[in-house]
Short mmCIF file of C-alpha atoms in Angstrom, two decimals:
data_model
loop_
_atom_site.label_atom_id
_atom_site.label_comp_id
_atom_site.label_asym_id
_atom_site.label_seq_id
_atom_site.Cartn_x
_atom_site.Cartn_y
_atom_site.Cartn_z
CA UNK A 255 32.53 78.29 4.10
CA UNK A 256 35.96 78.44 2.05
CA UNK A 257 35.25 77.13 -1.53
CA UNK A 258 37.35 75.14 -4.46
CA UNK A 259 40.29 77.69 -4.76
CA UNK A 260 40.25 79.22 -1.13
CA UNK A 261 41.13 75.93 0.55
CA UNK A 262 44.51 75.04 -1.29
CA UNK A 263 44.76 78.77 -1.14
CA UNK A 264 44.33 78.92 2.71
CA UNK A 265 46.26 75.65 3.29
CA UNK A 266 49.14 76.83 1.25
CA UNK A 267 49.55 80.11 3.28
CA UNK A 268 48.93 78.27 7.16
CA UNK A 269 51.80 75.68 5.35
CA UNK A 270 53.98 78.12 4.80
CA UNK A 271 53.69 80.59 7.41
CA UNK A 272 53.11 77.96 10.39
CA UNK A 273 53.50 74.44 9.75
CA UNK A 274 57.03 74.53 7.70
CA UNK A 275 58.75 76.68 10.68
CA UNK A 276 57.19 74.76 13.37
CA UNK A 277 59.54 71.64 13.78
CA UNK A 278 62.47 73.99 13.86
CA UNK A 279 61.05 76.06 16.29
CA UNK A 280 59.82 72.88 18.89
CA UNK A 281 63.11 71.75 18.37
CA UNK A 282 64.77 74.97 19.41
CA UNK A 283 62.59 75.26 22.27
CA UNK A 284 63.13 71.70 23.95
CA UNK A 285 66.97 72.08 23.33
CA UNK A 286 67.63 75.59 24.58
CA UNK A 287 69.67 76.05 27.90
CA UNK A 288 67.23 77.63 30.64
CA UNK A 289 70.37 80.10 30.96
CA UNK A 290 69.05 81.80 27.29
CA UNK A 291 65.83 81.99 28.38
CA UNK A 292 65.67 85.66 27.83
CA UNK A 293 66.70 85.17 23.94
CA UNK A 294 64.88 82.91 23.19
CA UNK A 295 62.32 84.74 21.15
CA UNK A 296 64.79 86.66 19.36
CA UNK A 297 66.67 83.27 18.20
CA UNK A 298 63.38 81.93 17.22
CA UNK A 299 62.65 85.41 15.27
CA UNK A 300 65.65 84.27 13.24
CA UNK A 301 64.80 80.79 13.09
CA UNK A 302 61.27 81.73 11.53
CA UNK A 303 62.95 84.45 9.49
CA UNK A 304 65.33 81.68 7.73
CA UNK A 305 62.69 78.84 7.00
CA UNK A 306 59.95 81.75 5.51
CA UNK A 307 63.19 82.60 2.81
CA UNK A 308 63.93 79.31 2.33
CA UNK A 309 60.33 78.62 1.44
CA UNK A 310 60.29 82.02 -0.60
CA UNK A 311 63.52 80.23 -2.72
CA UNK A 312 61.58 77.38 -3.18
CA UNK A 313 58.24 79.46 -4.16
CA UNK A 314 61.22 81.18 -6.61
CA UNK A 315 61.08 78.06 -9.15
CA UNK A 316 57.69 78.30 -9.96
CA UNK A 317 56.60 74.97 -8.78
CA UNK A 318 54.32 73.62 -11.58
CA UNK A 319 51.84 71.47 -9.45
CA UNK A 320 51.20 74.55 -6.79
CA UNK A 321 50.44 76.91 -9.91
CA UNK A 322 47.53 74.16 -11.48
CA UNK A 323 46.21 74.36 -7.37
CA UNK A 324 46.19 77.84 -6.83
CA UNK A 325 47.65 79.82 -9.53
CA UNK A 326 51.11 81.56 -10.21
CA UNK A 327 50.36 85.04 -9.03
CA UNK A 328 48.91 84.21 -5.52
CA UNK A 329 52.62 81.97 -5.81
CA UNK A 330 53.78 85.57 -6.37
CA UNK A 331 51.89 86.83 -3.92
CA UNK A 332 53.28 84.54 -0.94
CA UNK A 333 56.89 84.94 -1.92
CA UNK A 334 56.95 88.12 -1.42
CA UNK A 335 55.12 88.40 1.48
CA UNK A 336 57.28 85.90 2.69
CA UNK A 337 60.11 87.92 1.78
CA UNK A 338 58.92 90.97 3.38
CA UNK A 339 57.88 88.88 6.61
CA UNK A 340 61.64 87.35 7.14
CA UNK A 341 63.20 90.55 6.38
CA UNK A 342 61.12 92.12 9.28
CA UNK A 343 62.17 89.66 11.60
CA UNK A 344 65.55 89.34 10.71
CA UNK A 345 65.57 93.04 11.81
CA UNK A 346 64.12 92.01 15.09
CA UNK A 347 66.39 88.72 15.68
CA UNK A 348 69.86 91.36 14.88
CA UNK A 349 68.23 93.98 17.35
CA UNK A 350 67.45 91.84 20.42
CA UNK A 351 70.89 89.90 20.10
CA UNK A 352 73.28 92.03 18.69
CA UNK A 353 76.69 89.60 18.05
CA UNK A 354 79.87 90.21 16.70
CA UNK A 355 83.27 89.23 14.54
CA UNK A 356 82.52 86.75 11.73
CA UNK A 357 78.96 85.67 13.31
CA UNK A 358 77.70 89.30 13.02
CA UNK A 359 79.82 89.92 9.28
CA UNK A 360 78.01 86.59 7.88
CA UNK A 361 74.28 87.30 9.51
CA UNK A 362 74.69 91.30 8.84
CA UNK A 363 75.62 91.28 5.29
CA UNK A 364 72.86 88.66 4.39
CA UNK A 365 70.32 91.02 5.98
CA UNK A 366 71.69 93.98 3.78
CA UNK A 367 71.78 91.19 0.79
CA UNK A 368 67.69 90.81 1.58
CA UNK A 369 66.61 94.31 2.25
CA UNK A 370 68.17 95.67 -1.00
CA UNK A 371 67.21 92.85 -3.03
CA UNK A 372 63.63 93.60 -1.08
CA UNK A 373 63.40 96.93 -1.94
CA UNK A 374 64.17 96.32 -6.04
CA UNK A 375 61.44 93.60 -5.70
CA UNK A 376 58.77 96.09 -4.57
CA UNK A 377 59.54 98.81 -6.79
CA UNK A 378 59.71 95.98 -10.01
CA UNK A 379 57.92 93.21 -9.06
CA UNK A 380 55.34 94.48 -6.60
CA UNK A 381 52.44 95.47 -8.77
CA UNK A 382 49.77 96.82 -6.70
CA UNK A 383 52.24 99.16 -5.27
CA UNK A 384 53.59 100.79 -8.66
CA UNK A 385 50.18 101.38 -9.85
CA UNK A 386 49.15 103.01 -6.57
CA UNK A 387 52.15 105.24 -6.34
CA UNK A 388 52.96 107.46 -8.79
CA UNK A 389 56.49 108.32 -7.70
CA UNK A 390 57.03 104.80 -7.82
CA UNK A 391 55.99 104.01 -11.00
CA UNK A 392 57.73 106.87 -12.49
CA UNK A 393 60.77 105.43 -10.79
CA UNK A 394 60.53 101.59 -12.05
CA UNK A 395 60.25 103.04 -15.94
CA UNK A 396 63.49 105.34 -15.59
CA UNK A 397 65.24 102.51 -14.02
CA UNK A 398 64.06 99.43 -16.65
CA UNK A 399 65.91 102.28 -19.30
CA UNK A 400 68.53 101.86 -17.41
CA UNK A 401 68.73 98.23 -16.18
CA UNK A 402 68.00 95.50 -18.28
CA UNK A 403 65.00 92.76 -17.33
CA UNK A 404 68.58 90.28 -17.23
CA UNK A 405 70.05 92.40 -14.62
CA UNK A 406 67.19 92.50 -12.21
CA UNK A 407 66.97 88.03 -12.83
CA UNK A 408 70.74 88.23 -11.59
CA UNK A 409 70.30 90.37 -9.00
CA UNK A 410 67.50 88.07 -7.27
CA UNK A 411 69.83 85.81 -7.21
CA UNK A 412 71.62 87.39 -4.66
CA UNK A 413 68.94 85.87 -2.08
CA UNK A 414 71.04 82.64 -2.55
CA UNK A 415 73.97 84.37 -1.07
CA UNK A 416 72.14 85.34 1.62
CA UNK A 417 70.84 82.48 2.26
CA UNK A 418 73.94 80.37 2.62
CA UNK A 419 75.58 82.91 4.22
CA UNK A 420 72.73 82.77 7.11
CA UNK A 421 73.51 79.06 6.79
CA UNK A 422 77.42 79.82 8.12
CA UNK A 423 75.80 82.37 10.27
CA UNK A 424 74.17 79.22 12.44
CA UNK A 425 76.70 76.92 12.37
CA UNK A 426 78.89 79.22 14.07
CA UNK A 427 76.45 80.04 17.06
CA UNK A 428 77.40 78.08 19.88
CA UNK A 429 73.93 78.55 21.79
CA UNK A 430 72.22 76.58 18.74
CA UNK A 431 74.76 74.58 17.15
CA UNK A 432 75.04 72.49 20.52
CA UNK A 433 71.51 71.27 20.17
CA UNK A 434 71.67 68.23 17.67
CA UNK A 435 68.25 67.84 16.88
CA UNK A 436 67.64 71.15 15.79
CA UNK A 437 71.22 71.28 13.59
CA UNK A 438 69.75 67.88 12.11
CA UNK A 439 66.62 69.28 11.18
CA UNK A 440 67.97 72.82 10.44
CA UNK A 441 70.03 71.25 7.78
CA UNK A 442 67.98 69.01 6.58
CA UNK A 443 65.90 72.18 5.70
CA UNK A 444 68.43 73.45 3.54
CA UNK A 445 69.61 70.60 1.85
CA UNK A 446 66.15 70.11 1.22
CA UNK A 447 65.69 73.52 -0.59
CA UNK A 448 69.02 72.81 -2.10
CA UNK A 449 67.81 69.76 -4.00
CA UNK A 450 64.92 71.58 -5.13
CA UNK A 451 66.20 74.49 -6.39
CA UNK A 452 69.01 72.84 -8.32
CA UNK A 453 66.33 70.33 -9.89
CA UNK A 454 64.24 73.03 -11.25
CA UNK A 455 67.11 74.58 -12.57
CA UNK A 456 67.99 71.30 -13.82
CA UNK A 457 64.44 70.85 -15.56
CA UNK A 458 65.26 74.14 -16.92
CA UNK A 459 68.42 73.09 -18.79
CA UNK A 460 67.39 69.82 -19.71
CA UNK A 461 63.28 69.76 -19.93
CA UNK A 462 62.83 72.83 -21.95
CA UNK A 463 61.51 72.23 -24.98
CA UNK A 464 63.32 73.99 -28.04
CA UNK A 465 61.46 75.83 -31.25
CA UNK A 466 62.32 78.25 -33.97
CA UNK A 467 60.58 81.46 -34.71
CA UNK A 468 58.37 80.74 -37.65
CA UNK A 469 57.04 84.90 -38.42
CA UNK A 470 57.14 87.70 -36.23
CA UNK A 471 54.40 90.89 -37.57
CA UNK A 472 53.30 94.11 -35.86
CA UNK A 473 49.64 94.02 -35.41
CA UNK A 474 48.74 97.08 -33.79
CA UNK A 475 51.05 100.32 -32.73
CA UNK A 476 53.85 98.78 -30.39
CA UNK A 477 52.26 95.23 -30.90
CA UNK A 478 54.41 92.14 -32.12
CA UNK A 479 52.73 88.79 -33.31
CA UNK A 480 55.16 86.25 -32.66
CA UNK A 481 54.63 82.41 -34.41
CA UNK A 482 56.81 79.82 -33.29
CA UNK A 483 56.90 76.65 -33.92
CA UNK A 484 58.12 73.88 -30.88
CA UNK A 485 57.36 70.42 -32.54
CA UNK A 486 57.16 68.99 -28.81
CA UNK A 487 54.71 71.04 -27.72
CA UNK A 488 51.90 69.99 -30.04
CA UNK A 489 48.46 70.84 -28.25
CA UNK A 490 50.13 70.38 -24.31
CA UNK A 491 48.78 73.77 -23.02
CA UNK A 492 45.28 74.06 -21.77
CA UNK A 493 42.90 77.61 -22.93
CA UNK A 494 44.27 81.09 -20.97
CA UNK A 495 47.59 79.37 -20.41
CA UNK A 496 51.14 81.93 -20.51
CA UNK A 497 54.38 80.27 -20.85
CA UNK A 498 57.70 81.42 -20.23
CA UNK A 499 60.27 81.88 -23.02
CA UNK A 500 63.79 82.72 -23.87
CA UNK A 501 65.89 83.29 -27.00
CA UNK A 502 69.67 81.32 -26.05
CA UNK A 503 71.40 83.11 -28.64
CA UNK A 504 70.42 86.50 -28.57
CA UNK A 505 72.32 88.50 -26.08
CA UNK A 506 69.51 90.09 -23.35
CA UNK A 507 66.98 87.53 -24.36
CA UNK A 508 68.50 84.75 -22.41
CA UNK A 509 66.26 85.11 -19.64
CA UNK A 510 62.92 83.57 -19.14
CA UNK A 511 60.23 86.01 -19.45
CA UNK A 512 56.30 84.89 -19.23
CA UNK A 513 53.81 85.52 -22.59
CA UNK A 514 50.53 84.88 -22.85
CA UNK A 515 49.24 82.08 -25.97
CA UNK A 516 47.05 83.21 -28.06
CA UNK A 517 46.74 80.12 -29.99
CA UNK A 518 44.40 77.29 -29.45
CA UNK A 519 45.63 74.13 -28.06
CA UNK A 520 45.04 71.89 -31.46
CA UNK A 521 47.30 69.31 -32.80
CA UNK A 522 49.64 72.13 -34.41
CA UNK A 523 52.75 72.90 -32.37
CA UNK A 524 52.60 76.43 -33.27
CA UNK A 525 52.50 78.75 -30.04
CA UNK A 526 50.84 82.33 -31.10
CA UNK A 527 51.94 85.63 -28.92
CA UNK A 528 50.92 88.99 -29.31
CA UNK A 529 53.68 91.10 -27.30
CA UNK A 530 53.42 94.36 -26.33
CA UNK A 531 56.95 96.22 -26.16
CA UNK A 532 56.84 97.67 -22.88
CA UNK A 533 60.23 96.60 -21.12
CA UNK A 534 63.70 96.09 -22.47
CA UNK A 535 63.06 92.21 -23.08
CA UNK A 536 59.73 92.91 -25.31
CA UNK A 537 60.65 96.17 -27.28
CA UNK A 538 64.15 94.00 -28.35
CA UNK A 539 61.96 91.33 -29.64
CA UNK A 540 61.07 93.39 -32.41
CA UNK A 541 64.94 93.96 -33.69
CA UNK A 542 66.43 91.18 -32.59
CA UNK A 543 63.97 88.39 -33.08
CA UNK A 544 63.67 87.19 -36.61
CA UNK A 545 62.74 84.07 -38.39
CA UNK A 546 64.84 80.98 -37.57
CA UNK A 547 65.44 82.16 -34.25
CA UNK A 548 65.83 79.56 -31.66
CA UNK A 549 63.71 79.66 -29.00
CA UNK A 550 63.29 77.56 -25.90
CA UNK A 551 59.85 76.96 -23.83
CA UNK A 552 58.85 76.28 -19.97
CA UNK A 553 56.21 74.19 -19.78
CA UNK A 554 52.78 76.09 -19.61
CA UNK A 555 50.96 77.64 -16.38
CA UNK A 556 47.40 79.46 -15.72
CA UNK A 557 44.22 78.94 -14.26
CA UNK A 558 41.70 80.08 -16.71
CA UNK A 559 40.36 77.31 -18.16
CA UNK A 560 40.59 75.29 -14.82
CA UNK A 561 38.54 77.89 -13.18
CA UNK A 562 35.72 77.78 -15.49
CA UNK A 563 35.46 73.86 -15.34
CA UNK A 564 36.07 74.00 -11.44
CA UNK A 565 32.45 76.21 -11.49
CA UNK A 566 30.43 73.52 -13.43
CA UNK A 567 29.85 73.71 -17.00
CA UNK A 568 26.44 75.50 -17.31
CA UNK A 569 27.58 79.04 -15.83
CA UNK A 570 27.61 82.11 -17.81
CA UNK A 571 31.40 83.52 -18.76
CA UNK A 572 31.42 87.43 -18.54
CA UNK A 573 35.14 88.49 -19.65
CA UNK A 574 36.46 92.30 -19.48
CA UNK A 575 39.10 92.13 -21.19
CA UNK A 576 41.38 96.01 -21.64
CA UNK A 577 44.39 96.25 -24.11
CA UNK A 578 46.98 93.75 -24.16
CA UNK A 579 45.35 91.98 -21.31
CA UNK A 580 43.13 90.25 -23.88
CA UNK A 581 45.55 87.84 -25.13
CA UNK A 582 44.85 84.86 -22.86
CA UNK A 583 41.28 85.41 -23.11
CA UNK A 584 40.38 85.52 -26.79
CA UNK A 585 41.49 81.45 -26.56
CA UNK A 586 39.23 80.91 -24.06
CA UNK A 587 36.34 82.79 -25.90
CA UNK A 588 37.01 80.95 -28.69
CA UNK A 589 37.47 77.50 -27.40
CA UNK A 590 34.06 77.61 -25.22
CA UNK A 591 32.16 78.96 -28.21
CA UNK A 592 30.68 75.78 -28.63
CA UNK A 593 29.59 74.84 -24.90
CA UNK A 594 26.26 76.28 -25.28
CA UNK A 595 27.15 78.99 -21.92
CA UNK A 596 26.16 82.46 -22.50
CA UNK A 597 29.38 84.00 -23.15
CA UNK A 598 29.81 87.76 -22.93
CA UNK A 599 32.78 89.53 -23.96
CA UNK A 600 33.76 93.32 -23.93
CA UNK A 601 37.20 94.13 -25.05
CA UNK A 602 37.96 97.84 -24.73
CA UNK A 603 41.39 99.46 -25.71
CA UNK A 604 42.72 103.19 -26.22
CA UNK A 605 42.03 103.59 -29.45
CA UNK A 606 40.47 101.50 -32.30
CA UNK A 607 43.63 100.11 -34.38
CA UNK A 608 44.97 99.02 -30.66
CA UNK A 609 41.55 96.46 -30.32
CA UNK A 610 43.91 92.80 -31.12
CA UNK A 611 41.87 90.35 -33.06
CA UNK A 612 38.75 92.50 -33.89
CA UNK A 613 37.98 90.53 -36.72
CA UNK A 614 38.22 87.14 -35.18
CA UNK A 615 35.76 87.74 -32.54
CA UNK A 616 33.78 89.59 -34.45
CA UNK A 617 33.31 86.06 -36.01
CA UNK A 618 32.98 84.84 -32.86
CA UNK A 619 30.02 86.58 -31.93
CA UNK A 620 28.30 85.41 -35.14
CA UNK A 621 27.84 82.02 -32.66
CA UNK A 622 24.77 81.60 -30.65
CA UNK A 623 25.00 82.78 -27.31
CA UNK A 624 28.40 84.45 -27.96
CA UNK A 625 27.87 88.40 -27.69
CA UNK A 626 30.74 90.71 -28.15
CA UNK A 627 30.80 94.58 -27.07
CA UNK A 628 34.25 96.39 -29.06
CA UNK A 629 34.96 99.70 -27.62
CA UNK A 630 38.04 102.41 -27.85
CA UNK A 631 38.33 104.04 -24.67
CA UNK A 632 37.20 102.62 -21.38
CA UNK A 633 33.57 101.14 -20.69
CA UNK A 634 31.87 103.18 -17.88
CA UNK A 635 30.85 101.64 -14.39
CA UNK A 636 26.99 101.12 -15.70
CA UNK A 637 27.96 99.80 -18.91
CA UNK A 638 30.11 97.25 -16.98
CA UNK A 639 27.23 96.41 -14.30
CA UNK A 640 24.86 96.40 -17.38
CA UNK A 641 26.89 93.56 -19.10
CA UNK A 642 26.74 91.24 -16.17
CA UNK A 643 24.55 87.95 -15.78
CA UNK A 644 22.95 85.82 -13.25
CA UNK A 645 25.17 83.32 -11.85
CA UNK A 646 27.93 84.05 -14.10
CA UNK A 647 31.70 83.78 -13.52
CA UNK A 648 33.72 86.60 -14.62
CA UNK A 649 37.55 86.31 -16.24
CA UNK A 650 39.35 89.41 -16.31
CA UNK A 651 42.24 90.39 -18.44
CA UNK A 652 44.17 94.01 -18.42
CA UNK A 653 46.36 96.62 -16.35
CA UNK A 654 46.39 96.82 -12.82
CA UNK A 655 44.24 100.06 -12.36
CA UNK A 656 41.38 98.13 -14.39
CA UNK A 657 41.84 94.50 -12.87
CA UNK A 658 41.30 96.15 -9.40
CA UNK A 659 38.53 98.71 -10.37
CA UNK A 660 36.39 96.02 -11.98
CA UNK A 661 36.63 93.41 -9.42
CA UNK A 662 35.78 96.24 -7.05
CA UNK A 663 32.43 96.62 -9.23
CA UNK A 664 31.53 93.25 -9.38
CA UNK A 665 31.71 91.99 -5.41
CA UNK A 666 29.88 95.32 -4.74
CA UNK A 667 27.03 94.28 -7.32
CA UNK A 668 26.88 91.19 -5.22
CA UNK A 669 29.34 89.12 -7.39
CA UNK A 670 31.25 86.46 -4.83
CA UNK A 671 35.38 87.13 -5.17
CA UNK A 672 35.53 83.46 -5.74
CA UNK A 673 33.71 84.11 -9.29
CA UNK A 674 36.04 86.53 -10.29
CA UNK A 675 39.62 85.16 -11.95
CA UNK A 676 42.35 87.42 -13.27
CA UNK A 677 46.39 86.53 -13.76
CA UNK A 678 48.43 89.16 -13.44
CA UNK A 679 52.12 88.96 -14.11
CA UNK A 680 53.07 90.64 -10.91
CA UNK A 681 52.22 90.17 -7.44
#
């Protein structure tokens, strides 16, 4: 039986992949001359193709209401399988009907837009395919030397291009364009995404919400604490939540780029980040960032704290929590201290100085039922299985290699995947 997340999970995907093509397609069919019976599944290959990128340009903004239902990564996740899906039959729709002059130029060079801009995505954005090969990862850290996080924002972008130029692409077909009900619907489809895209753009400009940098301290090796204060903000983010943030007047930090909070949602309007400098975007934040600087903030996103109140309020919490990937957690930790749930908590890093906020949860576990396990250097498979608890629900926080080798642990010690809830950046 599909449970609380996997039914606006499962909905969400059968949406996308069959019910936002499917007028388009019935439309096509009813209108299409018996004479191009033979292309027909090729024309619909490229009608499915077009609504799955249009979806994965909508999917691009980061609707806020679909990320409180099922979470920003599995958003992530269906762009770019989306992506990858329209790109596969685009290739199909330009093989079965070749064309050519400005009908072939227009639909050609938008395919070339979307397979380069495809490939980029996989080796940057595409997580559980950099971790799992090497070459590949090796690859994406020579190139973010090279290219700045800015460059590979802009260069998504180019999906827009593609898009509208698939747009002139059908307008000039004469099998289609003849068939008014589909050219109605076809471009209402695209006006529709249109609209949307320019009104989160729009929210962007105009709904941000703008702070100063109040302190900015390294905590650990390569770790930056960043304070900053955003007076409109005051207590609107929920435990585990990541926002995303930009710095307008620093050149290469105009961007959005997500960050964890730290802080607890109280009536302050400080928002607390501990940044590791990995990429071009964090390791500048140490230079460039100082105190004063303006700062502008997305409203907030995650699924921690909605998770844990989704699975009744009784339920152990079990967090593994490795590195930097502890930052959304230690909220949580702290702000369920009180909720009389067994909470269990081990936080392992590389080496000791790299263990963020040792001393706070070593308060922490000073509170009943709160027990904390510190550790440099990674917890083995028994000490992991050891730490669990009946009927508990388990957050996890860190790199890829450890997100997928502990949920891997749990569902084979009989833990249900629906239990388990991690948020990685990637997809």
């Amino acid at each position: 039986m599909l449970r609380r997340l996997q039914i606006p999970l499962t909905l969400t995907w059968l949406t996308v992949l069959f019910v936002v093509p499917m007028p388009l397609i019935v439309l096509l069919s009813n209108g299409l001359s018996p004479l191009y019976a033979s292309s027909a599944l090729g024309i619909q290959a490229g009608v499915i193709a077009y609504s799955w990128m249009l979806t994965a340009v909508v999917l691009s903004t980061r609707p806020h209401w679909l990320d409180r239902l099922i979470g920003l990564p599995n958003i992530y996740m269906i762009h770019g399988i989306l992506s990858l899906g329209a790109i596969a039959l685009a290739f199909m729709h330009r093989t079965v009907l070749p064309s050519s002059g400005i009908i072939a130029l227009t639909g050609n060079t938008a395919f070339w837009i979307f397979v380069g801009v495809g490939v980029w995505s996989m080796v940057f954005m595409a997580g559980w395919l950099t971790t799992r090969v090497p070459l590949l990862g090796r690859i994406k850290r020579f190139l973010e030397r090279v290219f700045r996080h800015e460059f590979s924002v802009w260069l998504h972008r180019l999906n827009l291009l593609a898009v509208m130029l698939i747009f002139i692409h059908v307008q000039l077909i004469d099998i289609v364009n003849t068939i008014r009900p589909f050219m109605i619907a076809f471009d209402a489809f695209a006006l529709l995404a249109a609209v949307l895209y320019i009104r989160s753009k729009l929210m962007q400009a105009f709904a941000a919400r703008k702070g100063t940098v109040e302190s900015s301290e390294i905590i650990a090796p390569g770790v930056l604490q960043l304070d900053i204060h955003v007076p409109s903000q005051r207590g609107s983010w929920e435990v585990g939540d990541f926002v995303f943030i930009r710095f307008p007047e620093i050149k290469g930090l105009r961007e959005y780029h997500p960050f964890s909070i730290v802080s607890l949602p109280h009536r302050d309007a400080r928002l607390r980040f501990a940044i590791r400098g990995d990429g071009d975007f964090t390791k500048s934040l140490v230079n460039m960032v100082k105190e004063g600087s303006v700062v502008e903030v997305l409203p907030p996103f995650g699924r921690y704290r909605r998770f844990l109140d989704e699975r009744g309020d009784n339920r152990p919490i079990v967090i593994f929590a490795g590195g930097i990937g502890v930052t959304p957690l230690v909220p949580v930790a702290l702000a369920y201290e009180d909720s009389g749930r067994p909470i269990r908590f081990l936080y392992t890093a590389r080496t000791e100085d790299q263990l963020l906020y040792a001393d706070e949860l070593e308060r922490w576990s000073l509170q009943e039922h709160c027990d904390l396990m510190l550790q440099a250097g990674r917890f083995t498979p028994d000490e992991l299985s050891s730490a669990m608890l009946p009927n508990a629900v388990y957050l996890i926080g860190g790199p890829a290699p450890m997100l997928r080798s502990t949920r891997r642990l749990l569902v084979s010690q009989g833990v249900r995947a629906d239990d388990i809830c991690y948020e990685p950046f990637t997809w």
